[in-house]
PDB file of N, CA and C in Angstrom:
ATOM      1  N   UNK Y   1       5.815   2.292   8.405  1.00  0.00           N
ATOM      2  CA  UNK Y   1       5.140   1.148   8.976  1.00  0.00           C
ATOM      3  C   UNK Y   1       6.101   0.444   9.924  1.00  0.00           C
ATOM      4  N   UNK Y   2       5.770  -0.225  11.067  1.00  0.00           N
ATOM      5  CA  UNK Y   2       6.595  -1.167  11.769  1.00  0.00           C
ATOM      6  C   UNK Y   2       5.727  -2.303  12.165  1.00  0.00           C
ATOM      7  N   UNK Y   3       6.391  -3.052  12.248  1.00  0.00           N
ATOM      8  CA  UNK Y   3       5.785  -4.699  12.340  1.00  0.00           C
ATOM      9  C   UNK Y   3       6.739  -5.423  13.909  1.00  0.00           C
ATOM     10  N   UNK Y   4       5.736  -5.974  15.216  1.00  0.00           N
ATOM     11  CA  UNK Y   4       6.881  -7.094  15.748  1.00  0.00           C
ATOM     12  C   UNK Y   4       6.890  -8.216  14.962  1.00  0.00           C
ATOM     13  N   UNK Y   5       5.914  -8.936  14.047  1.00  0.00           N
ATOM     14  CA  UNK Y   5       5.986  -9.990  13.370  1.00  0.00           C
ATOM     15  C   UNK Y   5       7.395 -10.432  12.808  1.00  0.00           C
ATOM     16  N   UNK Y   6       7.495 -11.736  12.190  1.00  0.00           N
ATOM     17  CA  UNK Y   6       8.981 -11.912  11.760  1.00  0.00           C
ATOM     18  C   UNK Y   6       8.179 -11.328  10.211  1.00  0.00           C
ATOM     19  N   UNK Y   7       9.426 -10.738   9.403  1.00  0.00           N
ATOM     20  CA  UNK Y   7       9.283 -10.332   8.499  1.00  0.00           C
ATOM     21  C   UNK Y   7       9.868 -10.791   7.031  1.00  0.00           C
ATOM     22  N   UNK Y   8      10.684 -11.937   7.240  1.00  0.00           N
ATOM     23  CA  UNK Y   8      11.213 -12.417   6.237  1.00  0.00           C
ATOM     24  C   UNK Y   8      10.122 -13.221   5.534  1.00  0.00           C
ATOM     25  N   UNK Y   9      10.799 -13.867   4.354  1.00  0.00           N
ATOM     26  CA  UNK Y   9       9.764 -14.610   3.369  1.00  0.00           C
ATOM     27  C   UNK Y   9       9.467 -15.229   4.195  1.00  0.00           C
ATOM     28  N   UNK Y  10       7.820 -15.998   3.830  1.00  0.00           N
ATOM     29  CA  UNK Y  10       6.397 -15.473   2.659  1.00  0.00           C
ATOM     30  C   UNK Y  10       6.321 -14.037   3.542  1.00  0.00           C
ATOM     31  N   UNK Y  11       6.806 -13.345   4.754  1.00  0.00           N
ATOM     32  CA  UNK Y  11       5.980 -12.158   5.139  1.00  0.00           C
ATOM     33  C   UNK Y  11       5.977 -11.056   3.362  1.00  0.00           C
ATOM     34  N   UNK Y  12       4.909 -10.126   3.520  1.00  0.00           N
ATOM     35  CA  UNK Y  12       4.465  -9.570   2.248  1.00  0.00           C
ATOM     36  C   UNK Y  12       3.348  -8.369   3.060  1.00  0.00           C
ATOM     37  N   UNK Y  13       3.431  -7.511   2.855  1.00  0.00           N
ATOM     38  CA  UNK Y  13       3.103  -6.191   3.191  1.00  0.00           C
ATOM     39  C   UNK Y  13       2.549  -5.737   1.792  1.00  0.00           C
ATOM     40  N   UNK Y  14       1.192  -5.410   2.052  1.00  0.00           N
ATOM     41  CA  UNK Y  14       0.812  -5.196   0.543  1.00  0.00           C
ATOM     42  C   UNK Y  14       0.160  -3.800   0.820  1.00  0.00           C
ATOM     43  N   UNK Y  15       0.173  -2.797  -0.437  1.00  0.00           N
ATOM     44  CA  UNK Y  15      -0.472  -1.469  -0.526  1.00  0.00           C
ATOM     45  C   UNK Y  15      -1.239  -1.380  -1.843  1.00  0.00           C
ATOM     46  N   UNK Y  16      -2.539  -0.979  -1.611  1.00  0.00           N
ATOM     47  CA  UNK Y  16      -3.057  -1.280  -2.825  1.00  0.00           C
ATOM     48  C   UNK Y  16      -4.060   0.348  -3.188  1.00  0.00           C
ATOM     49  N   UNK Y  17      -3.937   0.723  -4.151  1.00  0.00           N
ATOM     50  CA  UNK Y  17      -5.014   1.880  -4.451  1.00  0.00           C
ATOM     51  C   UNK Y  17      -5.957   1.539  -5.421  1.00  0.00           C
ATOM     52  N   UNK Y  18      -7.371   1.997  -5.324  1.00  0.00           N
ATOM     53  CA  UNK Y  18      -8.723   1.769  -6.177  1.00  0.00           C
ATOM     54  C   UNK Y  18      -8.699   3.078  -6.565  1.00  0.00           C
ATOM     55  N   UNK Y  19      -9.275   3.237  -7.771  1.00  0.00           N
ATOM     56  CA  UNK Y  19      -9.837   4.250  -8.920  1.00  0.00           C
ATOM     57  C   UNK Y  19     -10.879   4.162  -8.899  1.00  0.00           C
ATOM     58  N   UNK Y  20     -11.961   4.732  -8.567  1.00  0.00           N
ATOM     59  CA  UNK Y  20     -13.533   4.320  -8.534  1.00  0.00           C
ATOM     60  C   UNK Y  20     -14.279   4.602 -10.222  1.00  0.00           C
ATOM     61  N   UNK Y  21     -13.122   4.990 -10.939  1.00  0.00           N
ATOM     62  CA  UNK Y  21     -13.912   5.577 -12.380  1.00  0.00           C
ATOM     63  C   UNK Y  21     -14.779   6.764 -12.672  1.00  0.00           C
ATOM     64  N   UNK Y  22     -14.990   6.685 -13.748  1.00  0.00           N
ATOM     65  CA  UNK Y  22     -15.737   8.273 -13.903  1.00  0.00           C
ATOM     66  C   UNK Y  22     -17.021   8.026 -13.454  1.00  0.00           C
ATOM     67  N   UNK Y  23     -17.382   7.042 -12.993  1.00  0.00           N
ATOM     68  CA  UNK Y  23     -18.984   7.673 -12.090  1.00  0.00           C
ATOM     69  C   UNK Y  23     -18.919   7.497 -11.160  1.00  0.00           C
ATOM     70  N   UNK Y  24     -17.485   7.723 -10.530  1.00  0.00           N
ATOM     71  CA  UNK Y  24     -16.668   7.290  -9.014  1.00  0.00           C
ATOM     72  C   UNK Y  24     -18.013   6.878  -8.035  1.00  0.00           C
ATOM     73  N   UNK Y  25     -18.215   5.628  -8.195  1.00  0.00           N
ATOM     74  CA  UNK Y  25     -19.441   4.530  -7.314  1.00  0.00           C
ATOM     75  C   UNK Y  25     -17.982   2.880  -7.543  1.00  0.00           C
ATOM     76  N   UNK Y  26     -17.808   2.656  -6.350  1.00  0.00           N
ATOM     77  CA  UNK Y  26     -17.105   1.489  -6.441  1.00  0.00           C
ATOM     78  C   UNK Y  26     -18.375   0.025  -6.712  1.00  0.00           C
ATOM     79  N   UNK Y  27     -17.645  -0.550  -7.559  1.00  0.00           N
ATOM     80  CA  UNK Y  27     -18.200  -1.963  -7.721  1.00  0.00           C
ATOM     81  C   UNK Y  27     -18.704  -2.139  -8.847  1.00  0.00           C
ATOM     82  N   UNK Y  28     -18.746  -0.627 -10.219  1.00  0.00           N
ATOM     83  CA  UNK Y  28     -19.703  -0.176 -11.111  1.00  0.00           C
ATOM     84  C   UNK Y  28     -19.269  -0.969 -12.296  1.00  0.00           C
ATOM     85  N   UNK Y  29     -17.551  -1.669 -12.603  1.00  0.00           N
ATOM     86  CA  UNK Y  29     -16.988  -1.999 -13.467  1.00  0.00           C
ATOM     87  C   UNK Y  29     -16.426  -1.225 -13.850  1.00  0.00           C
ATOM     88  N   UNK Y  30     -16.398   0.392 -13.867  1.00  0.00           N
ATOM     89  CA  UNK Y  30     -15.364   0.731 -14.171  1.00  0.00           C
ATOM     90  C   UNK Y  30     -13.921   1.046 -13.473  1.00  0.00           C
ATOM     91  N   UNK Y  31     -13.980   0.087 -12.406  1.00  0.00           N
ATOM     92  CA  UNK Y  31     -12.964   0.751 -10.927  1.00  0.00           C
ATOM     93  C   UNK Y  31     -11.643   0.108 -11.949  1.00  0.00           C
ATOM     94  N   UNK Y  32     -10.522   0.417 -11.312  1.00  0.00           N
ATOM     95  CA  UNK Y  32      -8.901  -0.263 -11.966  1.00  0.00           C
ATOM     96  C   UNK Y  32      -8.315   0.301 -10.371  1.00  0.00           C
ATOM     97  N   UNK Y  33      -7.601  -0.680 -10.509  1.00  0.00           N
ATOM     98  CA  UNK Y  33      -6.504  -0.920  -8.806  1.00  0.00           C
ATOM     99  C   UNK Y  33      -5.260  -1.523  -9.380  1.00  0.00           C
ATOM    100  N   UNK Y  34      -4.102  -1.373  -8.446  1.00  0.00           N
ATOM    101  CA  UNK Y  34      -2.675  -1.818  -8.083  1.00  0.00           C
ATOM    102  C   UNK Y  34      -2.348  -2.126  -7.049  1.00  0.00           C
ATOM    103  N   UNK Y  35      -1.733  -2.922  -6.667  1.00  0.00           N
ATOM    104  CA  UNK Y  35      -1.250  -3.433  -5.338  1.00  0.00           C
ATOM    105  C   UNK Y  35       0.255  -3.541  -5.935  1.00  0.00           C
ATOM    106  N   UNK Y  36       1.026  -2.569  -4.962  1.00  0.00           N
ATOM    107  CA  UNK Y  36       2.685  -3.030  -4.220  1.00  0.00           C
ATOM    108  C   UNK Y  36       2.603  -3.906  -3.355  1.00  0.00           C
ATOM    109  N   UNK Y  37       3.841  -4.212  -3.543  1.00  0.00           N
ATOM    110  CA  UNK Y  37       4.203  -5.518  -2.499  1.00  0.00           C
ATOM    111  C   UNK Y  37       5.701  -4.965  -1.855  1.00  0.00           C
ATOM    112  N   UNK Y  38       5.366  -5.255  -0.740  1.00  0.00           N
ATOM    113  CA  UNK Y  38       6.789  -4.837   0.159  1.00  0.00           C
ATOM    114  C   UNK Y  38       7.243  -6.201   1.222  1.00  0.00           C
ATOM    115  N   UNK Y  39       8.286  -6.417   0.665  1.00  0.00           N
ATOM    116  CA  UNK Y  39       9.045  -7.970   1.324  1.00  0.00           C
ATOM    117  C   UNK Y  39      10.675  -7.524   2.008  1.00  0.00           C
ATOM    118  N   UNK Y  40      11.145  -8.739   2.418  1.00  0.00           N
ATOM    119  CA  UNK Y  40      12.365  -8.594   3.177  1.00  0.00           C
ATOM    120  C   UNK Y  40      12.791  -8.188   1.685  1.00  0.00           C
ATOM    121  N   UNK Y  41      13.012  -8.613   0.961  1.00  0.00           N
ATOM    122  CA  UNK Y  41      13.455  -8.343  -0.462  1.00  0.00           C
ATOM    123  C   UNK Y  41      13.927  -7.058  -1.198  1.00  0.00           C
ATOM    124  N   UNK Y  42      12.505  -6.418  -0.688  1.00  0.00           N
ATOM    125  CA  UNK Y  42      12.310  -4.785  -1.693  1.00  0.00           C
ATOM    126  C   UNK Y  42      13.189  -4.421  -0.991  1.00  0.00           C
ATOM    127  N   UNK Y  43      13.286  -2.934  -1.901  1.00  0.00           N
ATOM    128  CA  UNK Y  43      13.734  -1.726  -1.190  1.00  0.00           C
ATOM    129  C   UNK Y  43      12.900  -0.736  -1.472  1.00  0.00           C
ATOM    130  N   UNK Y  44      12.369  -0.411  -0.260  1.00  0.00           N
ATOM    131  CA  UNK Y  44      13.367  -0.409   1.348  1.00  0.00           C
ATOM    132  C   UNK Y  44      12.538  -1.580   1.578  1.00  0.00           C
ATOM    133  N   UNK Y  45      13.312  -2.638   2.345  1.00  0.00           N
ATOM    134  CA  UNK Y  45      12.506  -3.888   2.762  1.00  0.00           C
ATOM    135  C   UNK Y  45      12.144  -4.044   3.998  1.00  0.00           C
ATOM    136  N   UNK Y  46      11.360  -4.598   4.441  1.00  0.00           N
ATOM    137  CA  UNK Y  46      10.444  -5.310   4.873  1.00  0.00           C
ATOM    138  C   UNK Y  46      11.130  -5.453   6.286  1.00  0.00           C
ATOM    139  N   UNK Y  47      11.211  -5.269   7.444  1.00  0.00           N
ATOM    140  CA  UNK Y  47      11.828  -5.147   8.988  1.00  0.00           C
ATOM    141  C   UNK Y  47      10.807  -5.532  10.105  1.00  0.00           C
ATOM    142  N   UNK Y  48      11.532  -6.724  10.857  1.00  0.00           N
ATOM    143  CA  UNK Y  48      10.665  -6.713  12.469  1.00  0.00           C
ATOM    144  C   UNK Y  48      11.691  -6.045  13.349  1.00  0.00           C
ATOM    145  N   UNK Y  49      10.598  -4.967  13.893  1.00  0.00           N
ATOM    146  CA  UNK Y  49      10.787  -4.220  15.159  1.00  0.00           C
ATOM    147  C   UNK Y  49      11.547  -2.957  14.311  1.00  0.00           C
ATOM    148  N   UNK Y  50      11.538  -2.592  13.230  1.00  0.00           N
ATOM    149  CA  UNK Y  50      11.999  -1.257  12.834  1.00  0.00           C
ATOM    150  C   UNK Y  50      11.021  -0.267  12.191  1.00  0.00           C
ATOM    151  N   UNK Y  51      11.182   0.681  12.187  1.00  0.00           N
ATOM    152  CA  UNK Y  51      10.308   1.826  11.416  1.00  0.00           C
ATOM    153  C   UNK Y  51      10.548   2.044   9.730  1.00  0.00           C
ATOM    154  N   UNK Y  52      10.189   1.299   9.137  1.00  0.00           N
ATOM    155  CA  UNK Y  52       9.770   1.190   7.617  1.00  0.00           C
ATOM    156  C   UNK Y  52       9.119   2.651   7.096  1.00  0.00           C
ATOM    157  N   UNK Y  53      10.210   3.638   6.442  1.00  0.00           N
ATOM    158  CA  UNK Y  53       9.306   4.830   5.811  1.00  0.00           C
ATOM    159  C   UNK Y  53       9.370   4.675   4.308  1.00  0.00           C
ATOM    160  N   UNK Y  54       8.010   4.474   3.285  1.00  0.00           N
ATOM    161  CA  UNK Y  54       7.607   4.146   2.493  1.00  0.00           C
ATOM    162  C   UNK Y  54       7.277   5.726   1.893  1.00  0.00           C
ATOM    163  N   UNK Y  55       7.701   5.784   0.021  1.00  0.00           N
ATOM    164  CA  UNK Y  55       7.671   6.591  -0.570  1.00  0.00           C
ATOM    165  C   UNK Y  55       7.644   5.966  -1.801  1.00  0.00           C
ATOM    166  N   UNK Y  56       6.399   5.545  -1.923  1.00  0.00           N
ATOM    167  CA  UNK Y  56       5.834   4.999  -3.254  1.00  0.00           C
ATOM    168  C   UNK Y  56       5.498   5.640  -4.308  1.00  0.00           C
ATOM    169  N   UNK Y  57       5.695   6.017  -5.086  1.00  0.00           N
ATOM    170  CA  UNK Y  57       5.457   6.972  -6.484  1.00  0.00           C
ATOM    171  C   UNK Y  57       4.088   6.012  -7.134  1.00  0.00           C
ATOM    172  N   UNK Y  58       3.006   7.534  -7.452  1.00  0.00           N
ATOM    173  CA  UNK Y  58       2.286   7.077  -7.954  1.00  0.00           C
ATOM    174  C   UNK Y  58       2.184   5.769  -9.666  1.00  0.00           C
ATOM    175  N   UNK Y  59       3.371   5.976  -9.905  1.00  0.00           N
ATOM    176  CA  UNK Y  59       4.053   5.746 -11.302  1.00  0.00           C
ATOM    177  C   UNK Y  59       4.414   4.247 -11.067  1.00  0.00           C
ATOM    178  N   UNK Y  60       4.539   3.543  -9.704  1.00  0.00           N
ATOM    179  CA  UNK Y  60       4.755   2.375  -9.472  1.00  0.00           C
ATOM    180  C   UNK Y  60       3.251   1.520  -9.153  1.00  0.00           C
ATOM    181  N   UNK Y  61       2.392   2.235  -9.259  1.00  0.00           N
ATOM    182  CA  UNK Y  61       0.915   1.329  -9.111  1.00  0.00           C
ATOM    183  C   UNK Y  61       0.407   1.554 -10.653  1.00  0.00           C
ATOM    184  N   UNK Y  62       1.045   0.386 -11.484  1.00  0.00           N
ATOM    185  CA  UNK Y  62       1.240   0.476 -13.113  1.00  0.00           C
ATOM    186  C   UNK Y  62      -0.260  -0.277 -13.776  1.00  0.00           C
ATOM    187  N   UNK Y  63      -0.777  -0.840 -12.597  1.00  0.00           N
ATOM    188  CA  UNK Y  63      -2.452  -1.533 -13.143  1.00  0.00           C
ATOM    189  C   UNK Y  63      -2.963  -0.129 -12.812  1.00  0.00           C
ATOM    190  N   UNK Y  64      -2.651   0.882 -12.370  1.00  0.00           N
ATOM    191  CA  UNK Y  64      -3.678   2.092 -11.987  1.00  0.00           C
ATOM    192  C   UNK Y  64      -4.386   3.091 -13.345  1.00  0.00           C
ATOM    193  N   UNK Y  65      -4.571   2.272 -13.856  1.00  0.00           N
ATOM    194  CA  UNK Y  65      -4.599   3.220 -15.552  1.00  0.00           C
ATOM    195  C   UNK Y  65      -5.645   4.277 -15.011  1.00  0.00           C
ATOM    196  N   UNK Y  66      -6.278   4.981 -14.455  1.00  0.00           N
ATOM    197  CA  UNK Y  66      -7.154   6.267 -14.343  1.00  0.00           C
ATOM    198  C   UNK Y  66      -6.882   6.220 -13.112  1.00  0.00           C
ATOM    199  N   UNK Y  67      -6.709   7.363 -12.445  1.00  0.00           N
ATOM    200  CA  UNK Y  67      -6.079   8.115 -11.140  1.00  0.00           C
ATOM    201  C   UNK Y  67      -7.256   9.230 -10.877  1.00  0.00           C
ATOM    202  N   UNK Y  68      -8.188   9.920 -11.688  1.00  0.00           N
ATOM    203  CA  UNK Y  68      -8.458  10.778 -11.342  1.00  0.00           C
ATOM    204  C   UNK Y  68      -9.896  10.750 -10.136  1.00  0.00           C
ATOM    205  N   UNK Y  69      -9.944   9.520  -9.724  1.00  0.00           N
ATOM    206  CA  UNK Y  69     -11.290   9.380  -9.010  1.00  0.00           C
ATOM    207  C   UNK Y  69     -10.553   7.989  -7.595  1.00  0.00           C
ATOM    208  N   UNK Y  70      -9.061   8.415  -7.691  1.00  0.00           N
ATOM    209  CA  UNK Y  70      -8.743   7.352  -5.914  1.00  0.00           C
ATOM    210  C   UNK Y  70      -9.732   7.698  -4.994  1.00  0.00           C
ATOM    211  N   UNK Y  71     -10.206   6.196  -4.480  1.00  0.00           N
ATOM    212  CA  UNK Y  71     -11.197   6.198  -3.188  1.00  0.00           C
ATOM    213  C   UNK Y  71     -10.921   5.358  -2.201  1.00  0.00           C
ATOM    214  N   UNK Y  72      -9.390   4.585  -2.773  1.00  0.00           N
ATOM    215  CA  UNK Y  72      -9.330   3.347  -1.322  1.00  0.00           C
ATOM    216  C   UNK Y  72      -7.665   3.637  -1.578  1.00  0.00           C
ATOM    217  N   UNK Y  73      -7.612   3.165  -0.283  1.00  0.00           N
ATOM    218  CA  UNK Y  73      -6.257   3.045  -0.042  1.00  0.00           C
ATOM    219  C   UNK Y  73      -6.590   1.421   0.814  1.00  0.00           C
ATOM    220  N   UNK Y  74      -5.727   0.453   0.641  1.00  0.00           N
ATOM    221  CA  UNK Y  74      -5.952  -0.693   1.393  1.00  0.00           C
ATOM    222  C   UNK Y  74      -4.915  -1.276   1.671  1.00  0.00           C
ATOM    223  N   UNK Y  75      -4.402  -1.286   2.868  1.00  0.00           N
ATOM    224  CA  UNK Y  75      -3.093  -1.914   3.678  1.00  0.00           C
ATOM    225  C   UNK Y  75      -4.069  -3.368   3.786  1.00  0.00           C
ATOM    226  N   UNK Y  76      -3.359  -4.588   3.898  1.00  0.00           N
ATOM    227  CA  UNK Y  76      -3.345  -6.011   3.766  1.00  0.00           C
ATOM    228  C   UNK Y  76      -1.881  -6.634   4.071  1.00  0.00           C
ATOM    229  N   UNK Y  77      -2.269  -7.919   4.492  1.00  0.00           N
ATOM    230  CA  UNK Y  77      -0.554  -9.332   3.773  1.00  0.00           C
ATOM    231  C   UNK Y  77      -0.495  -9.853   4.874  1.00  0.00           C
ATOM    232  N   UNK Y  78       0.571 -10.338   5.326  1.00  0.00           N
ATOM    233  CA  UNK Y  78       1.420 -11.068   6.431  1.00  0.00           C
ATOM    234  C   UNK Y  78       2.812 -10.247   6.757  1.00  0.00           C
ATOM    235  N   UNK Y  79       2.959  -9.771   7.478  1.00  0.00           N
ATOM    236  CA  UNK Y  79       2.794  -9.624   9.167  1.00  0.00           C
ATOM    237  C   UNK Y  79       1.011  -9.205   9.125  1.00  0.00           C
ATOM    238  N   UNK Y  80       0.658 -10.067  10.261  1.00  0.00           N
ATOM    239  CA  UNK Y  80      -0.778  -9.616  10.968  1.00  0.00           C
ATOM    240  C   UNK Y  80      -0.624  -7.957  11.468  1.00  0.00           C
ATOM    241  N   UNK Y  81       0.378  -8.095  12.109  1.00  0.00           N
ATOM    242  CA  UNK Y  81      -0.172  -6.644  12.990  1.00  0.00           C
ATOM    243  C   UNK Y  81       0.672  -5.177  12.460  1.00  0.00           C
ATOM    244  N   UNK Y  82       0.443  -4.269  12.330  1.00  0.00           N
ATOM    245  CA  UNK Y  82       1.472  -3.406  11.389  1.00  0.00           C
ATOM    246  C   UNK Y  82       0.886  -2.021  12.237  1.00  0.00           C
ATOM    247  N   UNK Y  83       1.559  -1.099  12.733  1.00  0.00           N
ATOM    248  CA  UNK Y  83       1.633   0.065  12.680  1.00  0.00           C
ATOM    249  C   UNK Y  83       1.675   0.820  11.721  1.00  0.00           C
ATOM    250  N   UNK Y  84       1.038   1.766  11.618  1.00  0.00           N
ATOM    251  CA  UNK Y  84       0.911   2.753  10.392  1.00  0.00           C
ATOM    252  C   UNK Y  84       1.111   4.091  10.827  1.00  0.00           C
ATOM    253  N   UNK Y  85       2.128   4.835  10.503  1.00  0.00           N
ATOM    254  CA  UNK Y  85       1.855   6.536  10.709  1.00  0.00           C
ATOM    255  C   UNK Y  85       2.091   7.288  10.011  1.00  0.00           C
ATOM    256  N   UNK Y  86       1.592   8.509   9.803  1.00  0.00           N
ATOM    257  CA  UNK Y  86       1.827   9.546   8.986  1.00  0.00           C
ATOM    258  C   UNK Y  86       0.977   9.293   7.625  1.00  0.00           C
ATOM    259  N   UNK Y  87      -0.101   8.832   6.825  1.00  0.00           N
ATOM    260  CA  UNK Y  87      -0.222   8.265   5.523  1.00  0.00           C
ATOM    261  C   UNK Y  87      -0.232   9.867   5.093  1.00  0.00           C
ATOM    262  N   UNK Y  88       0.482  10.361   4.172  1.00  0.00           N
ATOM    263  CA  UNK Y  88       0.287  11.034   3.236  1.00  0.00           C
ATOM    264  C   UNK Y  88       0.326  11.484   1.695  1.00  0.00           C
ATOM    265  N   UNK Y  89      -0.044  12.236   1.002  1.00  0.00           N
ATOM    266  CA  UNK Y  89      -0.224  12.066  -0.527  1.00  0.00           C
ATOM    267  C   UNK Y  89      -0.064  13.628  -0.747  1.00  0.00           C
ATOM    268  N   UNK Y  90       1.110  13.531  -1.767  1.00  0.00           N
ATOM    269  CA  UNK Y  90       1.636  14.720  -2.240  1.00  0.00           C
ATOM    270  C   UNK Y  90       2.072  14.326  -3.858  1.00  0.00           C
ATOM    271  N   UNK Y  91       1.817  15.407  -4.342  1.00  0.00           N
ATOM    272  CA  UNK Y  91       2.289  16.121  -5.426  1.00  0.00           C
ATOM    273  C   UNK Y  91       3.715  16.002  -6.195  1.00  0.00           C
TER     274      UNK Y  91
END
């Protein structure tokens, strides 16, 4: 990800994944989600005007209790404007 925004605190870069549940239909009650948070703080933290490469382990989205039905991926926060490249999901 890269951001021109300033990126220090409150900035907050959030990544969040949905589980749609076993009758994978979102909104049904059975969905469960996690949101990371990425700040000047984390590591790897949070940069204006640099290229941020993110390698989140599924094992760190710890509200994610059922995995077997992901249907969202949802970038959100402060910086407003964010570049995104490459999203991928491996094994």
């Amino acid at each position: 990800v890269w951001t021109p925004d300033p990126s220090e605190a409150p900035a907050t870069f959030k990544v969040k994944l949905v589980d749609l549940g076993a009758d994978r239909t979102i909104g049904t009650g059975d969905d469960v989600e996690h949101e990371v948070l990425i700040t000047a703080a984390s590591t790897p933290a949070l940069g204006t005007g640099q290229w941020l490469s993110l390698d989140i382990p599924l094992a760190d989205f710890t509200g994610l209790t059922t995995q077997a039905a992901i249907g969202q991926l949802i970038l959100s926060g402060d910086p407003n404007t964010i570049w995104v490249d490459n999203v991928l999901f491996r094994k």
